[in-house]
Amino acid sequence: MLKITATFLDEISWDIPHQNWTPAKWDQDFAAMKKAGINTVVMIRSGLARWTAWPCEYLHKNAATAMPETDLLDLFLTLAEKYEMRFFLGLYHSRYYTLHGRWDKEIDLNKGTALEAWQKYGSRKAFAGWYLCQEISVNSGNIIELYAGLGKYCKEISGGLPVMISPFIKGIKEGNEWNPELATGLASISPEDHEKEWRNILSQLKGAVDIVAFQDGHVDIFELQSYLEINRRIIEEYGMECWTNCESFDRDMPIRFLPIKWEKMLYKLKAAEAAGIKNAMTFEFSHFMSPNSIYAGAHGLYECYLDYINK
Amino acid sequence: MLKITATFLDEISWDIPHQNWTPAKWDQDFAAMKKAGINTVVMIRSGLARWTAWPCEYLHKNAATAMPETDLLDLFLTLAEKYEMRFFLGLYHSRYYTLHGRWDKEIDLNKGTALEAWQKYGSRKAFAGWYLCQEISVNSGNIIELYAGLGKYCKEISGGLPVMISPFIKGIKEGNEWNPELATGLASISPEDHEKEWRNILSQLKGAVDIVAFQDGHVDIFELQSYLEINRRIIEEYGMECWTNCESFDRDMPIRFLPIKWEKMLYKLKAAEAAGIKNAMTFEFSHFMSPNSIYAGAHGLYECYLDYINK
Amino acid sequence: MLKITATFLDEISWDIPHQNWTPAKWDQDFAAMKKAGINTVVMIRSGLARWTAWPCEYLHKNAATAMPETDLLDLFLTLAEKYEMRFFLGLYHSRYYTLHGRWDKEIDLNKGTALEAWQKYGSRKAFAGWYLCQEISVNSGNIIELYAGLGKYCKEISGGLPVMISPFIKGIKEGNEWNPELATGLASISPEDHEKEWRNILSQLKGAVDIVAFQDGHVDIFELQSYLEINRRIIEEYGMECWTNCESFDRDMPIRFLPIKWEKMLYKLKAAEAAGIKNAMTFEFSHFMSPNSIYAGAHGLYECYLDYINK
């Protein structure tokens, strides 16, 4: 029975409204994660455009980011230590330079972020790895150069800590959520093309990326298993770990986004298990699976999930 | 004073996010329904596309549906019996065959669903009727054949239990919710055309449909009464019962959908009463009117509604 | 440290789903406002299209509005008195006549609303001012005539009570919320054009408008301060008070709209303070900042805000 043992922490959020939690509330949520079997937390980004989750001087100077009131990196490390979890640090997404073809600049801003984080927090017990926050479904722009360059750099400065990415499958739901026609036979990338695409990408990420956790929400849920089988096979072939990022929000509803129906999440977990995947993470616990979430559907999902893992 | 005595149970949902309720939570919600005067529950669908609300072998084999973990049909029948309510069973919507003109296939899948349901659950005390879940506003495709064929089939296998449909009026809000221009004078189908259209449809449903519960949310709320008057007149003329399906969600807001403003719901109930309608149902209690809903606006709506019926 | 001392009361709502509050719940919410330092409440509208917040005979006869069950104007005045707040009354928005160029009709309906309100409620202790609810970013149609005519009329009948408007800056987010491209460099109206535009408008509102509270959510948050500086400078130059309407909902998320991230709100308050603005209001407390809100993110925002003002 595949269980979820890792979750993103969605700071800085891209498209999920903020819960406005105090540190005490975050503590309460880490306790709920622990109870649900979470042992690894992945801060999705240090910064996005001009907002940062911790007071990064480098980004403030080089990307004109605002200095935050609260240092969430310190808070999350402290809580990860309190609850005996591993912490992975996501880096920076300018939301600008990749769109405008300035990959060199995007890479530099990420390196500067990683370096400052390592210098300030690298000695923290929970600091266990890195997350590269640019998300892709196919090769585009200089993404391979970014992944390879950044991954190697992060490992270099940190004594080889593992590096994670979380791409998505080029499926029918990409940017296309809540389209009632999705159930009537539109096509995702073919499994063959998906495999070909990712063989090319993975072959160039050797020594740079350790964990590949594909998002599981973009393809028709009933076709998911065949893609997961490909993912596991080729990712392991290139010497990396294949995780599933089992999304806990629902892409099939007009409100973007609320917690997923438990039945769907269970179906996806079983598909991953059937594909031989051993590690599941989720995007993400605190909004979509937590008893503390602002979305009450998450309270039910937590209860359903706990019933599932405890039975 | 017209009261709501029936509600849909929105399983399998089309576009309303799931609440992830355990059986205990459903029990609590049936208790809240009872307190609000609900005596009839209508499960909106047994299945939608590849998901089902109860383990229907026929759909599993013939429509490749997933087998659900929980048998909601059994649960809802049990709760309906506990709370002394009547239960109507909604059938199947492929979301595919009607779009692709394969009405014969849609009808067959529905008949198979009905038959298996009746064989397995037909002896249950609460099982009181059928609901045909394809929704129309005007005649299109082979919908009349579907309604007539299915309705007669359901009555035949069940010793004549009543059959319900819930069409909608071809109004300005169809697929067009939260358009600020809706308040500025766009036109719905004319009352004359609505009457003509539905005389044609109803005249072909004799002996197949017993209850017609038009959804009340697609036309300008201030024009609703005139459509309801037509509905009642012609539906009764063809020997059926005219109910109003008084929607408890708000179609006028950018978030699709949250609980309706009580003032609007009251206005619609009064319009139905003025039109001489004796029975009101709602889509639907558990998300939009319940003290247990994930949407807190529903908690207020429940309180407002209880104040109204108890004063 | 700039604090929020005023809030809109969003009745009749344009696009924010209703909370379905009983009078007891409203009382509870005024208590929460008081605790947060709110001393002024502004009912955003008496009526919108065919709905009204209080039983206005004039609108019922002249704009075919429905007569409401509850008199929210009386309720809000009573609560404002109980909690020692000032109350400003918003007037009427037809949602029709301005779109169709019938400004004379819009003005007449507003005057009739104001007169009846004053005759019925003008003696109430909390009645402290007026709010003109048509919102603009640039001069268009006969808006100046409407503001000037209505503002003078309201002051005339009420012995000179102050008149407020709340325009917005013609920024990239107008009607364009949750566009991920907004972060990549689209342009708002230039500060120069904004100043020129508003000098023209303000110069014609002398003696008619006393308080101008620009909405702060339409421009890039990092460019806000420069617009606020212009606002304060020119509004004061024309002898009016410059407030900021610090929006407490988030325009950057696909769900339109949930409570804003506290970090962003704080950034905006600081920008207003740096621009020399002395008064902040918000749209609006009850949905987006209140411990009673249907949106749980508001509960957190209330907590964060209270921590901020009490530290």
XYZ file of C-alpha atoms in Angstrom, chain B residues 178 180-181 183-184 221-222 252-255 258-264 266-267 270 296-297 300-301 303-304 307 311, chain C residues 11-20 22 49-51 66-70 95-96 99-100 255-258 294-295:
58
model
C -20.882 35.391 -13.961
C -21.770 41.071 -15.572
C -23.649 41.940 -18.729
C -28.118 42.172 -15.877
C -28.340 44.515 -18.805
C -34.756 35.817 -11.574
C -37.309 38.559 -12.154
C -24.334 35.258 -10.507
C -20.883 35.139 -8.950
C -17.401 34.588 -10.442
C -16.746 31.643 -8.146
C -21.036 28.935 -3.823
C -24.274 29.035 -1.819
C -26.912 31.438 -3.041
C -27.926 34.550 -1.178
C -30.959 33.694 0.921
C -32.870 36.716 -0.371
C -32.621 35.345 -3.913
C -36.649 33.211 -1.033
C -37.607 35.290 -4.052
C -42.191 32.864 -3.676
C -19.601 28.285 5.234
C -22.147 30.373 3.327
C -25.847 30.741 7.095
C -28.308 29.687 4.424
C -30.001 29.142 9.502
C -31.911 31.622 7.316
C -35.872 30.779 10.483
C -41.642 31.414 11.767
C -24.393 45.109 0.475
C -25.644 44.821 -2.261
C -22.728 42.772 -3.504
C -21.541 42.972 -7.106
C -19.343 39.888 -7.312
C -18.682 38.596 -3.796
C -20.834 35.644 -2.701
C -23.188 36.281 0.161
C -22.512 35.072 3.691
C -26.173 34.744 4.653
C -28.500 36.882 10.525
C -29.877 46.607 -10.544
C -33.088 45.189 -9.068
C -31.904 44.338 -5.562
C -37.539 43.925 -5.142
C -38.481 44.847 -1.596
C -36.018 43.145 0.741
C -37.043 41.116 3.779
C -34.462 42.749 5.993
C -25.882 48.407 -13.940
C -27.858 49.453 -16.983
C -23.883 51.392 -19.994
C -26.627 52.690 -22.242
C -10.244 31.967 -7.506
C -11.869 35.367 -7.730
C -11.697 36.327 -4.871
C -10.281 35.042 -1.606
C -17.020 32.280 5.257
C -13.421 32.273 3.961
